């Protein structure tokens, strides 16, 4: 190979090497830019996590303060608070008497004097009573008693040998008074008077006389509550051991 060719080859290799160096530098700079961006995102996420951690620490601090305050309360005050909580739960469950404003619904035969040979004396069927109770709950009742039977969420209304039973006891013959507590008696009265239940009772020869009352008293639920493995006897006082 001539000296001239050697110089030519050297120049070519130099140019190729220079271009390769430039390409490598370009390729190296891209990951560096990408890494910088990822670090920024990680930094933002870290700041967010630190903010969440700070909020958790503040909540823990507040909880610790509440525990310290609770520890400073005397045993008598703790017991009194517990009793108040139990009373509120009993009231919500319908285990205690309840007083307030509301309406009364008197169910009675349309024909007061029942003659011999006339159709059977009217009775309230479980399905008809259940329909009325569901409507009252929809209208916003705060407590219901059928006669002297307080209705709660687990109160059964069913047919037993042709008779209607409420809370596992036979419903008294007509006339029957249903008491309904509500914060707005007039609105409840209007709802009931315009309800479908009135027409349904009329088909069974039963009238509904609805009146607003300022002072009603509902009895407490008398049976024991059985909820899974838990059982609460409403006839016993909570203070018994």
Short mmCIF file of N, CA and C in Angstrom, two decimals, residues 100-167:
data_model
loop_
_atom_site.label_atom_id
_atom_site.label_comp_id
_atom_site.label_asym_id
_atom_site.label_seq_id
_atom_site.Cartn_x
_atom_site.Cartn_y
_atom_site.Cartn_z
N UNK A 100 -94.10 12.02 71.59
CA UNK A 100 -93.94 13.10 70.64
C UNK A 100 -95.22 13.35 69.86
N UNK A 101 -95.11 14.19 68.86
CA UNK A 101 -96.27 14.50 68.02
C UNK A 101 -96.41 13.45 66.93
N UNK A 102 -97.62 13.38 66.36
CA UNK A 102 -97.84 12.42 65.29
C UNK A 102 -99.29 12.35 64.89
N UNK A 103 -99.70 11.17 64.44
CA UNK A 103 -101.09 10.95 64.03
C UNK A 103 -101.58 9.62 64.60
N UNK A 104 -102.90 9.49 64.66
CA UNK A 104 -103.53 8.21 64.98
C UNK A 104 -104.37 7.78 63.80
N UNK A 105 -104.33 6.49 63.53
CA UNK A 105 -105.15 5.91 62.45
C UNK A 105 -106.07 4.88 63.09
N UNK A 106 -107.35 5.18 63.11
CA UNK A 106 -108.31 4.25 63.69
C UNK A 106 -108.92 3.40 62.58
N UNK A 107 -108.71 2.11 62.68
CA UNK A 107 -109.28 1.16 61.72
C UNK A 107 -110.55 0.58 62.34
N UNK A 108 -111.66 0.72 61.65
CA UNK A 108 -112.93 0.21 62.15
C UNK A 108 -113.81 -0.21 60.98
N UNK A 109 -114.80 -1.09 61.25
CA UNK A 109 -115.70 -1.51 60.16
C UNK A 109 -116.47 -0.33 59.59
N UNK A 110 -116.67 -0.36 58.29
CA UNK A 110 -117.45 0.71 57.66
C UNK A 110 -118.88 0.70 58.18
N UNK A 111 -119.43 -0.50 58.38
CA UNK A 111 -120.77 -0.63 58.93
C UNK A 111 -120.65 -0.97 60.41
N UNK A 112 -121.06 -0.03 61.24
CA UNK A 112 -120.88 -0.20 62.67
C UNK A 112 -121.78 -1.31 63.22
N UNK A 113 -122.98 -1.46 62.70
CA UNK A 113 -123.90 -2.49 63.17
C UNK A 113 -123.88 -3.65 62.18
N UNK A 114 -123.32 -4.77 62.63
CA UNK A 114 -123.19 -5.93 61.75
C UNK A 114 -124.39 -6.85 61.96
N UNK A 115 -125.15 -7.06 60.91
CA UNK A 115 -126.37 -7.86 61.01
C UNK A 115 -126.08 -9.31 60.65
N UNK A 116 -126.94 -10.18 61.11
CA UNK A 116 -126.82 -11.59 60.77
C UNK A 116 -127.07 -11.78 59.27
N UNK A 117 -126.31 -12.66 58.69
CA UNK A 117 -126.42 -12.89 57.26
C UNK A 117 -125.55 -11.99 56.43
N UNK A 118 -124.97 -10.98 57.07
CA UNK A 118 -124.05 -10.08 56.36
C UNK A 118 -122.72 -10.79 56.17
N UNK A 119 -121.86 -10.29 55.29
CA UNK A 119 -120.53 -10.88 55.12
C UNK A 119 -119.79 -10.94 56.45
N UNK A 120 -118.76 -11.75 56.49
CA UNK A 120 -117.99 -11.93 57.72
C UNK A 120 -117.47 -10.60 58.25
N UNK A 121 -117.38 -10.52 59.57
CA UNK A 121 -116.89 -9.31 60.21
C UNK A 121 -115.49 -9.02 59.67
N UNK A 122 -115.24 -7.79 59.25
CA UNK A 122 -113.95 -7.49 58.61
C UNK A 122 -112.77 -7.64 59.56
N UNK A 123 -111.68 -8.13 59.02
CA UNK A 123 -110.42 -8.24 59.76
C UNK A 123 -109.30 -7.69 58.89
N UNK A 124 -108.23 -7.30 59.54
CA UNK A 124 -107.07 -6.74 58.84
C UNK A 124 -106.12 -7.88 58.49
N UNK A 125 -105.86 -8.08 57.21
CA UNK A 125 -104.97 -9.15 56.78
C UNK A 125 -103.51 -8.72 56.98
N UNK A 126 -102.60 -9.69 57.13
CA UNK A 126 -101.18 -9.33 57.28
C UNK A 126 -100.64 -8.52 56.10
N UNK A 127 -101.04 -8.89 54.88
CA UNK A 127 -100.53 -8.17 53.71
C UNK A 127 -101.02 -6.73 53.68
N UNK A 128 -102.28 -6.51 54.09
CA UNK A 128 -102.83 -5.16 54.10
C UNK A 128 -102.15 -4.30 55.17
N UNK A 129 -101.95 -4.89 56.35
CA UNK A 129 -101.28 -4.15 57.42
C UNK A 129 -99.83 -3.85 57.05
N UNK A 130 -99.17 -4.82 56.45
CA UNK A 130 -97.78 -4.61 56.03
C UNK A 130 -97.68 -3.50 55.00
N UNK A 131 -98.63 -3.46 54.08
CA UNK A 131 -98.63 -2.40 53.07
C UNK A 131 -98.77 -1.03 53.72
N UNK A 132 -99.65 -0.91 54.70
CA UNK A 132 -99.85 0.36 55.39
C UNK A 132 -98.58 0.76 56.15
N UNK A 133 -97.96 -0.20 56.85
CA UNK A 133 -96.74 0.09 57.61
C UNK A 133 -95.63 0.56 56.67
N UNK A 134 -95.50 -0.10 55.53
CA UNK A 134 -94.47 0.30 54.56
C UNK A 134 -94.71 1.73 54.05
N UNK A 135 -95.96 2.07 53.83
CA UNK A 135 -96.27 3.43 53.39
C UNK A 135 -95.93 4.45 54.48
N UNK A 136 -96.25 4.12 55.72
CA UNK A 136 -95.96 5.03 56.82
C UNK A 136 -94.45 5.25 56.95
N UNK A 137 -93.67 4.19 56.80
CA UNK A 137 -92.22 4.34 56.85
C UNK A 137 -91.71 5.17 55.68
N UNK A 138 -92.31 4.99 54.53
CA UNK A 138 -91.92 5.79 53.36
C UNK A 138 -92.25 7.26 53.58
N UNK A 139 -93.35 7.54 54.26
CA UNK A 139 -93.76 8.92 54.52
C UNK A 139 -92.91 9.58 55.60
N UNK A 140 -92.07 8.83 56.30
CA UNK A 140 -91.17 9.42 57.27
C UNK A 140 -91.57 9.22 58.72
N UNK A 141 -92.21 8.10 59.05
CA UNK A 141 -92.58 7.85 60.44
C UNK A 141 -91.33 7.66 61.30
N UNK A 142 -91.42 8.07 62.57
CA UNK A 142 -90.31 7.93 63.50
C UNK A 142 -90.59 6.87 64.55
N UNK A 143 -91.75 6.26 64.49
CA UNK A 143 -92.13 5.20 65.42
C UNK A 143 -93.57 4.81 65.18
N UNK A 144 -93.87 3.51 65.27
CA UNK A 144 -95.22 3.01 64.99
C UNK A 144 -95.59 1.99 66.05
N UNK A 145 -96.85 2.06 66.48
CA UNK A 145 -97.40 1.05 67.38
C UNK A 145 -98.78 0.65 66.87
N UNK A 146 -99.01 -0.66 66.74
CA UNK A 146 -100.31 -1.19 66.34
C UNK A 146 -101.00 -1.65 67.61
N UNK A 147 -102.00 -0.87 68.07
CA UNK A 147 -102.56 -1.15 69.39
C UNK A 147 -101.49 -0.89 70.43
N UNK A 148 -101.16 -1.91 71.21
CA UNK A 148 -100.11 -1.80 72.21
C UNK A 148 -98.84 -2.53 71.79
N UNK A 149 -98.73 -2.87 70.52
CA UNK A 149 -97.56 -3.57 70.01
C UNK A 149 -96.65 -2.59 69.27
N UNK A 150 -95.48 -2.36 69.83
CA UNK A 150 -94.50 -1.47 69.21
C UNK A 150 -93.82 -2.22 68.06
N UNK A 151 -93.76 -1.59 66.91
CA UNK A 151 -93.11 -2.20 65.75
C UNK A 151 -91.66 -1.76 65.68
N UNK A 152 -90.78 -2.74 65.48
CA UNK A 152 -89.36 -2.48 65.25
C UNK A 152 -88.98 -3.14 63.93
N UNK A 153 -87.71 -3.03 63.58
CA UNK A 153 -87.28 -3.53 62.27
C UNK A 153 -87.45 -5.04 62.11
N UNK A 154 -87.50 -5.78 63.22
CA UNK A 154 -87.63 -7.24 63.12
C UNK A 154 -89.01 -7.73 63.54
N UNK A 155 -89.98 -6.81 63.69
CA UNK A 155 -91.32 -7.21 64.10
C UNK A 155 -91.99 -8.05 63.01
N UNK A 156 -92.43 -9.27 63.33
CA UNK A 156 -93.12 -10.08 62.33
C UNK A 156 -94.61 -9.74 62.27
N UNK A 157 -95.13 -9.68 61.08
CA UNK A 157 -96.57 -9.54 60.84
C UNK A 157 -96.96 -10.71 59.95
N UNK A 158 -97.71 -11.67 60.49
CA UNK A 158 -97.95 -12.89 59.72
C UNK A 158 -99.31 -13.49 60.04
N UNK A 159 -99.69 -14.46 59.23
CA UNK A 159 -100.96 -15.16 59.39
C UNK A 159 -100.73 -16.44 60.17
N UNK A 160 -101.49 -16.62 61.24
CA UNK A 160 -101.43 -17.85 62.05
C UNK A 160 -102.83 -18.41 62.16
N UNK A 161 -103.07 -19.47 61.43
CA UNK A 161 -104.39 -20.13 61.45
C UNK A 161 -105.52 -19.16 61.13
N UNK A 162 -105.30 -18.29 60.16
CA UNK A 162 -106.32 -17.36 59.73
C UNK A 162 -106.37 -16.06 60.50
N UNK A 163 -105.56 -15.92 61.55
CA UNK A 163 -105.53 -14.68 62.34
C UNK A 163 -104.23 -13.92 62.06
N UNK A 164 -104.31 -12.59 62.16
CA UNK A 164 -103.13 -11.75 61.98
C UNK A 164 -102.40 -11.60 63.30
N UNK A 165 -101.10 -11.93 63.29
CA UNK A 165 -100.26 -11.82 64.48
C UNK A 165 -99.25 -10.70 64.27
N UNK A 166 -99.07 -9.89 65.32
CA UNK A 166 -98.06 -8.83 65.34
C UNK A 166 -97.15 -9.07 66.54
N UNK A 167 -95.85 -9.17 66.30
CA UNK A 167 -94.90 -9.50 67.37
C UNK A 167 -95.26 -10.81 68.06
#
